[in-house]
Short mmCIF file of C-alpha atoms and ligand atoms in Angstrom, two decimals:
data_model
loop_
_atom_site.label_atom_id
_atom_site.label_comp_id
_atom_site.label_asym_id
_atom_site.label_seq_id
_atom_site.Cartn_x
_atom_site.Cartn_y
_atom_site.Cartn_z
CA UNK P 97 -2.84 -18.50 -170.82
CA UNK P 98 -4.45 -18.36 -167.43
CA UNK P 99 -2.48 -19.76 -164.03
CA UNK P 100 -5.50 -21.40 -162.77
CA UNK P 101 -7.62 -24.21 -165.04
CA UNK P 102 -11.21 -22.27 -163.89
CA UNK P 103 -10.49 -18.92 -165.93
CA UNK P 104 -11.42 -18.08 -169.51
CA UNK P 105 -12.53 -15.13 -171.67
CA UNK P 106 -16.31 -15.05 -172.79
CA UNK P 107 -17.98 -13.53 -176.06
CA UNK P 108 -17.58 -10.38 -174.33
CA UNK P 109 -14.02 -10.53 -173.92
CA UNK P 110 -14.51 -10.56 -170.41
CA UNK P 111 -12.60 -12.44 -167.53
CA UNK P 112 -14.60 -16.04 -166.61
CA UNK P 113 -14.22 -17.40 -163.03
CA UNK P 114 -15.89 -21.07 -162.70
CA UNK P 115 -17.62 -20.12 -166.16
CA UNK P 116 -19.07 -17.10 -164.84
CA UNK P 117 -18.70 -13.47 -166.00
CA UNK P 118 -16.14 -12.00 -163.61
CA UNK P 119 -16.89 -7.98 -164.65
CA UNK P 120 -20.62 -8.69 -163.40
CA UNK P 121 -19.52 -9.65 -160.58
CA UNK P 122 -17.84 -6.94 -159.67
CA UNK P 123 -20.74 -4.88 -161.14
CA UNK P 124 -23.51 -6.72 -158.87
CA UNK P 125 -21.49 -7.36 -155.69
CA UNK P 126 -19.20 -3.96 -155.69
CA UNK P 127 -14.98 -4.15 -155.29
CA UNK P 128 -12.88 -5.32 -153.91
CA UNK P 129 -14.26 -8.40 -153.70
CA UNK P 130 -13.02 -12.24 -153.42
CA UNK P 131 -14.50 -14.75 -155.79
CA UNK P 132 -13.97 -18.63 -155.42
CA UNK P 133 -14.76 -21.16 -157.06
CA UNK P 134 -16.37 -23.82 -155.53
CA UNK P 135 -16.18 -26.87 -157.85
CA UNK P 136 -12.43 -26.23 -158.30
CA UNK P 137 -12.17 -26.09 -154.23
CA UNK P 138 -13.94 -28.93 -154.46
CA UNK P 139 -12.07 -30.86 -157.16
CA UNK P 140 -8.35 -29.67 -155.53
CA UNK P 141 -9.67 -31.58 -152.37
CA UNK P 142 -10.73 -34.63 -153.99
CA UNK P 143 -8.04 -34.98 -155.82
CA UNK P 144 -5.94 -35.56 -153.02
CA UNK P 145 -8.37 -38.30 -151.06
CA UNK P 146 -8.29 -40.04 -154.71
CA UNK P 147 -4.49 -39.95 -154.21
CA UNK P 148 -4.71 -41.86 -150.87
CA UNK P 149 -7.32 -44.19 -152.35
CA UNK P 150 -5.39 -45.23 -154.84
CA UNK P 151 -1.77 -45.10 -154.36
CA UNK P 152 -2.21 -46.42 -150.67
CA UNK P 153 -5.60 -48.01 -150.18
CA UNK P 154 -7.41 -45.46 -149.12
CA UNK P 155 -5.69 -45.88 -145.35
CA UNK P 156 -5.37 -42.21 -144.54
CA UNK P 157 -7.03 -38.95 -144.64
CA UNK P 158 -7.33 -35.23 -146.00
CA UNK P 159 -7.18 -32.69 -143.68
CA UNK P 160 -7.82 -28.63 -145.38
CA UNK P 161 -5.34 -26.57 -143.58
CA UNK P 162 -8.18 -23.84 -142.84
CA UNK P 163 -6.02 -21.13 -142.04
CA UNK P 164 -5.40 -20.58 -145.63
CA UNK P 165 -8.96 -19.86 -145.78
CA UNK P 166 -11.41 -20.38 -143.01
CA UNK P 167 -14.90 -19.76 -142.47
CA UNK P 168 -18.11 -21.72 -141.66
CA UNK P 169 -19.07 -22.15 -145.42
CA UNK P 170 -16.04 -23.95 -146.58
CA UNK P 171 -15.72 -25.96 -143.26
CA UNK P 172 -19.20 -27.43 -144.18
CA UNK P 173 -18.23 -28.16 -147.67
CA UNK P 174 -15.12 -29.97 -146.70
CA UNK P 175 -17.18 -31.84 -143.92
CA UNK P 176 -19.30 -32.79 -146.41
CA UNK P 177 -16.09 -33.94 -148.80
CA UNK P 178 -15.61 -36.16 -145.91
CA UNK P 179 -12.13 -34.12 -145.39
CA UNK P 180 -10.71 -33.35 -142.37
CA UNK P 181 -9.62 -29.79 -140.97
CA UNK P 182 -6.20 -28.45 -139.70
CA UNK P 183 -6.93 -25.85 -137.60
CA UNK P 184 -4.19 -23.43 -135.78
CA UNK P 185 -6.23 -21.40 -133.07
CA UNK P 186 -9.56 -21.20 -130.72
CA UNK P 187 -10.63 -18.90 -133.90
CA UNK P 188 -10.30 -21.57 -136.50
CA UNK P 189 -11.77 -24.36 -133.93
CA UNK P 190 -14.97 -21.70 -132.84
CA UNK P 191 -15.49 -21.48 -137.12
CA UNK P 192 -15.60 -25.77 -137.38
CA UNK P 193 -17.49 -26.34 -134.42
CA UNK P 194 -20.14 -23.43 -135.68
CA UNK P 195 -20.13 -25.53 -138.69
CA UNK P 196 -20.99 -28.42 -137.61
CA UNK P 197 -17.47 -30.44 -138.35
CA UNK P 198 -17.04 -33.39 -137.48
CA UNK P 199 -14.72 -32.99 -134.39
CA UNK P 200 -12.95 -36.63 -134.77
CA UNK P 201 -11.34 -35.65 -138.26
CA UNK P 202 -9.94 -32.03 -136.67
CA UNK P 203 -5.94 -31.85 -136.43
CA UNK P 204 -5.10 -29.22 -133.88
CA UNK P 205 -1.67 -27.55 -134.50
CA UNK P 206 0.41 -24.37 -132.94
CA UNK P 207 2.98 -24.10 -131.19
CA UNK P 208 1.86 -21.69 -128.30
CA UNK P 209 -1.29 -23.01 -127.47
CA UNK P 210 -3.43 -21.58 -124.60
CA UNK P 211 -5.43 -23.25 -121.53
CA UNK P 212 -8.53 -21.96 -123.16
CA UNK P 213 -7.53 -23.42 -126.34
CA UNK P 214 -6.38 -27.00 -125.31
CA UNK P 215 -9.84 -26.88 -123.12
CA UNK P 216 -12.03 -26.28 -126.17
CA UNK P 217 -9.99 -28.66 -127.75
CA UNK P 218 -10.75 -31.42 -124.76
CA UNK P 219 -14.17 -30.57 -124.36
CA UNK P 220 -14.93 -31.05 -127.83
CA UNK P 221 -13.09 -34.23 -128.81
CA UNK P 222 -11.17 -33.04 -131.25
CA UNK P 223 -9.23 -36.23 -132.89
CA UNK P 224 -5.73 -35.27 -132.56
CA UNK P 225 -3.93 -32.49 -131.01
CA UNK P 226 -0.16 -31.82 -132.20
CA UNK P 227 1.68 -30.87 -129.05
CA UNK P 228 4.52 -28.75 -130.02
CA UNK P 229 6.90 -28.91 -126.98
CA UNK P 230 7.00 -30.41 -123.72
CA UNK P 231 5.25 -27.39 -121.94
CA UNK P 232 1.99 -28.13 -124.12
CA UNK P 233 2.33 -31.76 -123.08
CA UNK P 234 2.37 -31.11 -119.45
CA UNK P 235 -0.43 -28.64 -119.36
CA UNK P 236 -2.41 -31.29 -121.63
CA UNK P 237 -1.81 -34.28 -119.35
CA UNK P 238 -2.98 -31.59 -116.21
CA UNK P 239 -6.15 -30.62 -118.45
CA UNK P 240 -7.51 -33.89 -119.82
CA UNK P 241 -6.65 -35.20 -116.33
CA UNK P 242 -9.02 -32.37 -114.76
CA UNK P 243 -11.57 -33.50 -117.43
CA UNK P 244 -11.16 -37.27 -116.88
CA UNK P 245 -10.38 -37.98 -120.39
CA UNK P 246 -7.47 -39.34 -122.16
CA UNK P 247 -6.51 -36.85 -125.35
CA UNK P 248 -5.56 -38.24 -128.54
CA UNK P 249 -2.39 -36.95 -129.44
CA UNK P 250 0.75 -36.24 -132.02
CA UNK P 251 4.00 -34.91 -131.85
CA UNK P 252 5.25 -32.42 -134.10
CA UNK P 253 8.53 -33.21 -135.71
CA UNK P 254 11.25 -31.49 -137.15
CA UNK P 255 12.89 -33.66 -139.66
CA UNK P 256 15.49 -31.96 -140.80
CA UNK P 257 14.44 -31.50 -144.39
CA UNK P 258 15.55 -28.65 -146.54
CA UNK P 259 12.38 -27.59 -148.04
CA UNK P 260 14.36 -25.51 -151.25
CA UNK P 261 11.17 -22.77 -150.62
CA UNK P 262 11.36 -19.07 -149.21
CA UNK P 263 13.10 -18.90 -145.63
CA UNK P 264 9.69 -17.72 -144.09
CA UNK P 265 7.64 -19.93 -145.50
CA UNK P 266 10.42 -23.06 -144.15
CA UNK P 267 9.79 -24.88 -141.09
CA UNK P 268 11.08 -28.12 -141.13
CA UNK P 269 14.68 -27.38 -140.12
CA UNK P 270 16.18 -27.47 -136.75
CA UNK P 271 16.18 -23.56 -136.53
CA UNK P 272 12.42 -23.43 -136.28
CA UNK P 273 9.99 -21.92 -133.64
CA UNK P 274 7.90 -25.31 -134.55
CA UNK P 275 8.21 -28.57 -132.70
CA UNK P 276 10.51 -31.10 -131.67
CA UNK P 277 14.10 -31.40 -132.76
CA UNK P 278 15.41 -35.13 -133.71
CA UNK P 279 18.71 -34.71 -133.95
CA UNK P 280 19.32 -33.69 -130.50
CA UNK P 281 17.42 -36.53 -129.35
CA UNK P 282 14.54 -33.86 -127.99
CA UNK P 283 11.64 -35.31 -129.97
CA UNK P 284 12.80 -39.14 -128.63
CA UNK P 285 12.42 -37.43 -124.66
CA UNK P 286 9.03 -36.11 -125.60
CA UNK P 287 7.65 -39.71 -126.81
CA UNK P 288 9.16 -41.22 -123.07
CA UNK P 289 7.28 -38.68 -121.21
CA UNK P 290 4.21 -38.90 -123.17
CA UNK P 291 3.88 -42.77 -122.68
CA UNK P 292 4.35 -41.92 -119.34
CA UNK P 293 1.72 -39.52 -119.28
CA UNK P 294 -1.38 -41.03 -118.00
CA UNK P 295 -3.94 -38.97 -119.67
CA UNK P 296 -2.60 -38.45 -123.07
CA UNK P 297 -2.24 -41.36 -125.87
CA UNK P 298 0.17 -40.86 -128.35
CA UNK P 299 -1.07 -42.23 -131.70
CA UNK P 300 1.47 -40.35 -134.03
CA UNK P 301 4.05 -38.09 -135.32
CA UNK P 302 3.74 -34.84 -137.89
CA UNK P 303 5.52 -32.85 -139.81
CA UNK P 304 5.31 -29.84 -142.30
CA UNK P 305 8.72 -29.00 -143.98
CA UNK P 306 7.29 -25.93 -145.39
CA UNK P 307 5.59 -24.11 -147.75
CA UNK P 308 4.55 -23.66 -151.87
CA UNK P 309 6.64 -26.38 -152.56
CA UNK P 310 7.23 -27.66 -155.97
CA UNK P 311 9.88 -30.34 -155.70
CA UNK P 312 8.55 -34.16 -153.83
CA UNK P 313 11.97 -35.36 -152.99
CA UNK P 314 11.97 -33.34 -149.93
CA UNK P 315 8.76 -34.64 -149.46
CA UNK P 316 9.53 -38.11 -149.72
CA UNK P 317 12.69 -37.61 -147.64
CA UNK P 318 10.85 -36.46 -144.56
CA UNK P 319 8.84 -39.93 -144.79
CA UNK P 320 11.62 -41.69 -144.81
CA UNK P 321 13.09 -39.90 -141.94
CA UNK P 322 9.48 -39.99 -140.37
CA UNK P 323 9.42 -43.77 -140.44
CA UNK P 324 12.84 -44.47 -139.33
CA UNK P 325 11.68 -42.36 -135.99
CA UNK P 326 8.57 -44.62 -136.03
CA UNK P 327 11.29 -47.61 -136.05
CA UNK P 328 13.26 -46.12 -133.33
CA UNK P 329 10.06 -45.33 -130.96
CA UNK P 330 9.04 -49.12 -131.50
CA UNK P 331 12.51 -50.62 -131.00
CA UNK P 332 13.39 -48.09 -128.25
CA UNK P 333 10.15 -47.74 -126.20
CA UNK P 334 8.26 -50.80 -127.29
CA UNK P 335 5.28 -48.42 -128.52
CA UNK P 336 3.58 -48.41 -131.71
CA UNK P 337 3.22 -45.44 -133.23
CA UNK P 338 0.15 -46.06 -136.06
CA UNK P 339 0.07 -42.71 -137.84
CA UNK P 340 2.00 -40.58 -139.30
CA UNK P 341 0.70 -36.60 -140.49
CA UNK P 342 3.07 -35.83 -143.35
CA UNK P 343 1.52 -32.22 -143.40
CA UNK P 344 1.54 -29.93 -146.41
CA UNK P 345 2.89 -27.52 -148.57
CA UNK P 346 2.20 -28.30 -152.25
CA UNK P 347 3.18 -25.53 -154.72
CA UNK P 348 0.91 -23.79 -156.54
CA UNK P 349 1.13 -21.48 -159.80
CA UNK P 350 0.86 -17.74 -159.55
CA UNK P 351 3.02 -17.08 -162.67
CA UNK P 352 4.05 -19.29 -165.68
CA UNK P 353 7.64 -19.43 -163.78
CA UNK P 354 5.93 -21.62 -161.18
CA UNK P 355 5.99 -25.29 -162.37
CA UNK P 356 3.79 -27.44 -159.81
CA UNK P 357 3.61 -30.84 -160.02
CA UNK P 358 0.34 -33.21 -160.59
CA UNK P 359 -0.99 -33.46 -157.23
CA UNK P 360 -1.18 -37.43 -157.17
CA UNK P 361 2.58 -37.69 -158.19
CA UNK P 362 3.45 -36.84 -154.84
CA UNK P 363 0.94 -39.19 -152.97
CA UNK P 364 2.22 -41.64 -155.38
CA UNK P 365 6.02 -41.10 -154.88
CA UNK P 366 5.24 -40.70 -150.95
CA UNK P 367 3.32 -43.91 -150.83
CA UNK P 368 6.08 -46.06 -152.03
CA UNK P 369 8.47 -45.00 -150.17
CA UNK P 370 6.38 -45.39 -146.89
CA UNK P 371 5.83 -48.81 -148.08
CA UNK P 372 9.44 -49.61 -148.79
CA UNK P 373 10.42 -48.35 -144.98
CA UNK P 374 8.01 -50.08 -143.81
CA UNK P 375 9.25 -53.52 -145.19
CA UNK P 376 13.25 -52.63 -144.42
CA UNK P 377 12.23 -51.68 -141.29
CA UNK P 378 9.96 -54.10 -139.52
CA UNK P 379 6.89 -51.83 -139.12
CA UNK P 380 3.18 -51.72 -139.24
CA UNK P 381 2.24 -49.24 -142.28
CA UNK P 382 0.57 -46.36 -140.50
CA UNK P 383 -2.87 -44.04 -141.29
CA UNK P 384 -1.59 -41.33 -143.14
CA UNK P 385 -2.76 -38.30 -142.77
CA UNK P 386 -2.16 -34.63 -145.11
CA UNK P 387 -2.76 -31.24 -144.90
CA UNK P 388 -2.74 -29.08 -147.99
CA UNK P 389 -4.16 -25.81 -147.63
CA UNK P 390 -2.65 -23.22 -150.29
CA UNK P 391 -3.12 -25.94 -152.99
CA UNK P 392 -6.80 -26.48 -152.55
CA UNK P 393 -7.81 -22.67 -152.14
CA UNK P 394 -5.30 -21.19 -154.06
CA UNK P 395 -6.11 -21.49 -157.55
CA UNK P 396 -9.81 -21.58 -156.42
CA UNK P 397 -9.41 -17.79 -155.61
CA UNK P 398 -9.52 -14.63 -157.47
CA UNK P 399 -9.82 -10.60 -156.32
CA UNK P 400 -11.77 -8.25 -158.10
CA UNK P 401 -10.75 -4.34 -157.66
CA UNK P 402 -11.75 -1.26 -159.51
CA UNK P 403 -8.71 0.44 -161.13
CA UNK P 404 -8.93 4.44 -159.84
CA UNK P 405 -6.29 5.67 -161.68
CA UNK P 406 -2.92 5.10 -163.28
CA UNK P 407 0.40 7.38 -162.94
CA UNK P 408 2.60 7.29 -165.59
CA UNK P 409 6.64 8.23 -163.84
CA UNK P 410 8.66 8.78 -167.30
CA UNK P 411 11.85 5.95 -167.66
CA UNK P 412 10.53 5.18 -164.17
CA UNK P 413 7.52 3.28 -163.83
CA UNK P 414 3.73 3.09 -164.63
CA UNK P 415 1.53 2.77 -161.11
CA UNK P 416 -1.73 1.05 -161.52
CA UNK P 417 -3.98 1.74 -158.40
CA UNK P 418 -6.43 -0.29 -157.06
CA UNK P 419 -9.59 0.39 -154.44
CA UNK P 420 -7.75 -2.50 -151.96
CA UNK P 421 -4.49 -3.70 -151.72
CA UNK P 422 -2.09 -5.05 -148.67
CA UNK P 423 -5.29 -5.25 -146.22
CA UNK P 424 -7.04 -8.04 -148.42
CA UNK P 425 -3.63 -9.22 -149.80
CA UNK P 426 -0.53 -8.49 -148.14
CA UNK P 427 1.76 -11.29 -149.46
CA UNK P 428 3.61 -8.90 -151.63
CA UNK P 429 4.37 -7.01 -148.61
CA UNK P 430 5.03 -10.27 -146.80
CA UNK P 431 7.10 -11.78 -149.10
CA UNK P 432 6.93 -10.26 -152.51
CA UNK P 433 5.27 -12.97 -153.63
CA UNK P 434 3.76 -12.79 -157.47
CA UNK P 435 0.92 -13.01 -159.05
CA UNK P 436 -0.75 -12.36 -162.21
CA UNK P 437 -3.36 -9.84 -162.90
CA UNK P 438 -5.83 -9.76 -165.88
CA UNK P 439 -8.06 -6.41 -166.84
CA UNK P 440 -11.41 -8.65 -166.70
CA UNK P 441 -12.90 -6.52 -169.06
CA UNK P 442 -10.11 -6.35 -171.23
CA UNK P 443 -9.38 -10.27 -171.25
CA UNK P 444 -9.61 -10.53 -174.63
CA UNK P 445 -6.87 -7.82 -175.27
CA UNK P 446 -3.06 -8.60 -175.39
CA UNK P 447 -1.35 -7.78 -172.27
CA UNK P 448 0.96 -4.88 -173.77
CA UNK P 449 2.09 -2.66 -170.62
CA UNK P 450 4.03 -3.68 -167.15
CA UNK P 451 3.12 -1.63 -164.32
CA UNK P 452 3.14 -1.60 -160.61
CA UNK P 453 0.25 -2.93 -159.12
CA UNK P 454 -0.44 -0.30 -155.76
CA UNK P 455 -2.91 -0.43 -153.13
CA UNK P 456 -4.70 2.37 -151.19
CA UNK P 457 -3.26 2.26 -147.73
CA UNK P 458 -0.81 5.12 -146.28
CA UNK P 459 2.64 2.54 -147.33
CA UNK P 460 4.78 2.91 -149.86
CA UNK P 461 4.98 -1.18 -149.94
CA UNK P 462 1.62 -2.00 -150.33
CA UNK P 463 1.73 -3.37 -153.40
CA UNK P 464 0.21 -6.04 -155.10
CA UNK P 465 3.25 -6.55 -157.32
CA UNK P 466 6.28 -4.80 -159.65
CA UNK P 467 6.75 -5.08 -163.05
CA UNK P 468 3.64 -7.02 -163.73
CA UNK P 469 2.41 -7.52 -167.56
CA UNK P 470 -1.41 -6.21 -167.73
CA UNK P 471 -3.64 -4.96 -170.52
CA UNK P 472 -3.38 -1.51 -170.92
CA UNK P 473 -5.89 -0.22 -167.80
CA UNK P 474 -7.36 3.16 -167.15
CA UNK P 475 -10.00 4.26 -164.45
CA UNK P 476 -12.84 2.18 -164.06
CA UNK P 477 -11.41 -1.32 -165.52
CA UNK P 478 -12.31 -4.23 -163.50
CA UNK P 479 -8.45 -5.39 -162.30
CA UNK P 480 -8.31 -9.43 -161.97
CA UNK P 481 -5.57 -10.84 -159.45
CA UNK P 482 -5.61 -14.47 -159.88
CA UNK P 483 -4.82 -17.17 -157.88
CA UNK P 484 -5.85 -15.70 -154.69
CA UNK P 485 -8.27 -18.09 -152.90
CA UNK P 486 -5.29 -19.25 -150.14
CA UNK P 487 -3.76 -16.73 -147.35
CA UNK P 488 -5.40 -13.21 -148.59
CA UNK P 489 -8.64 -13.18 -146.86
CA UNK P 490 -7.76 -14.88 -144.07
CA UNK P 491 -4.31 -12.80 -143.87
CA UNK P 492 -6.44 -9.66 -144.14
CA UNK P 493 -6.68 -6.83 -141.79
CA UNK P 494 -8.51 -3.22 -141.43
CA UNK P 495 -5.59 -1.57 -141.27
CA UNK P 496 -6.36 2.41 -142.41
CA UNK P 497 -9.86 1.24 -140.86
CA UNK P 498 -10.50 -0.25 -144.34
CA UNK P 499 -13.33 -2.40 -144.48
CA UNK P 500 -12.79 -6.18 -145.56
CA UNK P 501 -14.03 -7.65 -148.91
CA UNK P 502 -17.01 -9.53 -149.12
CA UNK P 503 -16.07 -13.21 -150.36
CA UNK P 504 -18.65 -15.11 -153.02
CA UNK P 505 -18.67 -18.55 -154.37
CA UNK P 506 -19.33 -19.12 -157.79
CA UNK P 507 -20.80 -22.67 -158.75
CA UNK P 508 -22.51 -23.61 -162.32
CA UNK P 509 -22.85 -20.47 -162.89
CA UNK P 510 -24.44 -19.07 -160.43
CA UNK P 511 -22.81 -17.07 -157.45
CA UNK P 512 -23.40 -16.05 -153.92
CA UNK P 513 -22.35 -14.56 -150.64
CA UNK P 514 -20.43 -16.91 -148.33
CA UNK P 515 -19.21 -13.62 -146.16
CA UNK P 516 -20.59 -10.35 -146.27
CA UNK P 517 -18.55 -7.03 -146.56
CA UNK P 518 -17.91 -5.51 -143.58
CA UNK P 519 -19.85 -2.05 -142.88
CA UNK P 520 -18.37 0.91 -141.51
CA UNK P 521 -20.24 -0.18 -138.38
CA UNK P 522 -18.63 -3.20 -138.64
CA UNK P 523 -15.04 -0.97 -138.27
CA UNK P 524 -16.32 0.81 -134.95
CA UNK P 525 -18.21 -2.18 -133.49
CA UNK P 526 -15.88 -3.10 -130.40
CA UNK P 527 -15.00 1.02 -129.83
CA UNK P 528 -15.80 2.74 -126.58
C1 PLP L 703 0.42 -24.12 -143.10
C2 PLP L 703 0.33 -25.53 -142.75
C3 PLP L 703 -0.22 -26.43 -143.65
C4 PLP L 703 -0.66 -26.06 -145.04
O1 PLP L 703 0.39 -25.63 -145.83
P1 PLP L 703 0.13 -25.29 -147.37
O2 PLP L 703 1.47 -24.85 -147.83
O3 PLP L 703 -0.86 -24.19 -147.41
O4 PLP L 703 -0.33 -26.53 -148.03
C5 PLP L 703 -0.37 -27.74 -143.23
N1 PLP L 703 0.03 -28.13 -142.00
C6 PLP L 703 0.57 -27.27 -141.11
C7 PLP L 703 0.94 -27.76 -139.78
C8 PLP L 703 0.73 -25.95 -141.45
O5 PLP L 703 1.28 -25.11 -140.57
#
């Protein structure tokens, strides 16, 4: 009935998030507001480093992709998960080192990294840095050089995978703004220079072939294509490459037309077939190393709003409107991506109406979704968007100088602030 295993109705007919009422929520800690649940964040994690225990010995490691959502809070709990963090910017890497991550077990990815950034990066140890292009490696060498220290690094690969996912959300193809090309014979330059570099070690390779994902061939593909480079670099260069980041992008459901896979089917699948290339092809089997993001937030995650009012446009459509929209969520915008939405205090009720889902700010295409199915809702019903814990607060702006959400956790049922709302001083605080 639900998209995400955490939800249920109560006695009261109410929307449960993690067990806990989601309409008191909304009642105690105002809307909009972002609730996650921590044991399923939790759980999504460890299901993956269970994966990697047990379909490949436990030789690899977890790494969150934090940009799906990042702050200090859930940087401590995956620290203390023992799972890494991807990180993509100085912001991301300022939130784990306030945190107290553990630096070694930090991938840092991007593809237009700054001096600052690859600094921060040095000074602080991080464990690997995934140099996009040749530029990055050059300023790298230069920096850890200046530093005296020798930086771990990867390369980031483009395997040549069709991903079957959105065309924005793609990135493993040779048309990409993201790493190193192998069928030009780009990413093979890259690994010569980098041996040569004296102040850079190249332990690995990496790749991400995209995004919300729900088939594992492509997966499994990229491996293969992965290892046969690692073949090539040994045979070629007479340097052992001894891990391999396969990245993420595990689907996730958001309506009953999504169909995800179990999570450990697709360490299990990938294992094997790292395994078997490693056999046909003479090498050492590498540390792996993955980076879901979306599917250990995403179902974690749901948004709370206060309905203000509903416009009924005869043999048009039925507007629902909400007290947030595109500045905590703009996916639909993005991408017109769906989702499901639930009247939390109506959770009970049959879900007899399809409306447009609109937010408040000044565009016609902030919307939260068309043609949704949602108990009948009128002014003041608590309006449930589910499956919302990955890429909505961290993709969230103040656009219309709109104040951002405050985000709770909820765990055995009891809840609490893990960011506060922003103030309307908060809005004005860097003006002149
Ligand atoms: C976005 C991203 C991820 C996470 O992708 P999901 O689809 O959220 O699992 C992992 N690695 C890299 C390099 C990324 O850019």
């Amino acid at each position: 009935m639900f998209v995400s295993e955490n939800l249920g109705v109560n006695e009261k007919g109410h929307l449960t998030a993690g067990g806990v009422d989601t309409v008191e929520l909304a009642q105690q800690y105002g809307t909009p507001l972002y609730v996650m649940d921590e044991n399923l964040l939790v759980k999504n994690a460890q299901r993956y480093k269970n994966s990697i225990d047990k379909f490949y010995g436990g030789n690899g490691m977890v790494c969150y992709a934090s940009k799906v959502f990042c702050c200090k809070e859930v940087c401590r709990i995956m620290n203390n998960e023992g799972i890494g963090l991807d990180v993509v910017s100085i912001g991301e890497l300022y939130t784990a080192f306030k945190a107290g991550a553990d630096f070694e077990k930090i991938c840092f990815h991007g593809n237009n990294k700054t001096d600052e950034e690859l600094e921060f990066a040095v000074d602080n140890k991080v464990g690997r840095i995934i140099v996009d292009n040749m530029f990055e490696l050059e300023r790298l060498d230069r920096i850890a050089g200046e530093k005296g220290v020798k930086a771990n690094i990867m390369f980031r690969i483009k395997p040549g995978i069709d991903a079957h996912t959105h065309d924005f959300v793609k990135t493993g193809q040779i048309d990409s703004k993201f790493g190193f090309a192998l069928e030009t014979g780009e990413a093979m330059e890259a690994v010569k220079k980098a041996i040569a570099c004296p102040n850079v070690n190249l332990k690995g390779i990496h790749c991400h072939i995209g995004s919300q994902i729900f088939a594992i061939d492509p997966f499994v593909e990229a491996a293969q294509v992965m290892m046969k480079f690692i073949a090539d670099i040994k045979e070629q260069c007479d340097w052992e490459i001894t891990e391999l980041n396969l990245g993420g992008g595990f689907g996730i459901m958001y309506t009953e037309k999504d169909d995800p896979v179990p999570y450990e089917d697709y360490m299990e699948k990938v294992s094997a077939a790292v395994k078997e290339s490693c056999e046909k092809l003479n090498v050492k089997l590498p540390f792996i190393l993955i980076e879901p993001g979306r599917s250990i937030a995403g179902p974690a995650g749901i948004t709370l709003y206060t309905c203000g009012g509903v416009k009924h446009i005869p043999n048009i459509r039925t507007y629902v409107s909400i007290d947030g929209g595109m500045t905590d969520n703009p996916r639909y915008a993005l991408y017109q991506s769906e989702y499901d939405a639930v009247v939390a205090n109506k959770a009970d009720k049959p879900k007899d109406t399809t409306v447009t889902i609109a937010g408040k700010c000044c565009e016609s295409g902030d919307l939260i979704g068309e043609g949704m199915a949602l108990q009948s809702a009128e002014p003041g019903d608590i309006i449930a968007v589910c499956a919302t814990g990955a890429y909505n607060y961290s993709m969230s702006s103040n656009y219309n100088r709109i104040p951002k959400p405050a985000v709770i956790f909820v765990k055995d049922g009891q809840s609490r602030v893990v960011i506060k709302r922003e103030t309307l001083d908060d809005i004005i605080r860097n003006d002149i």
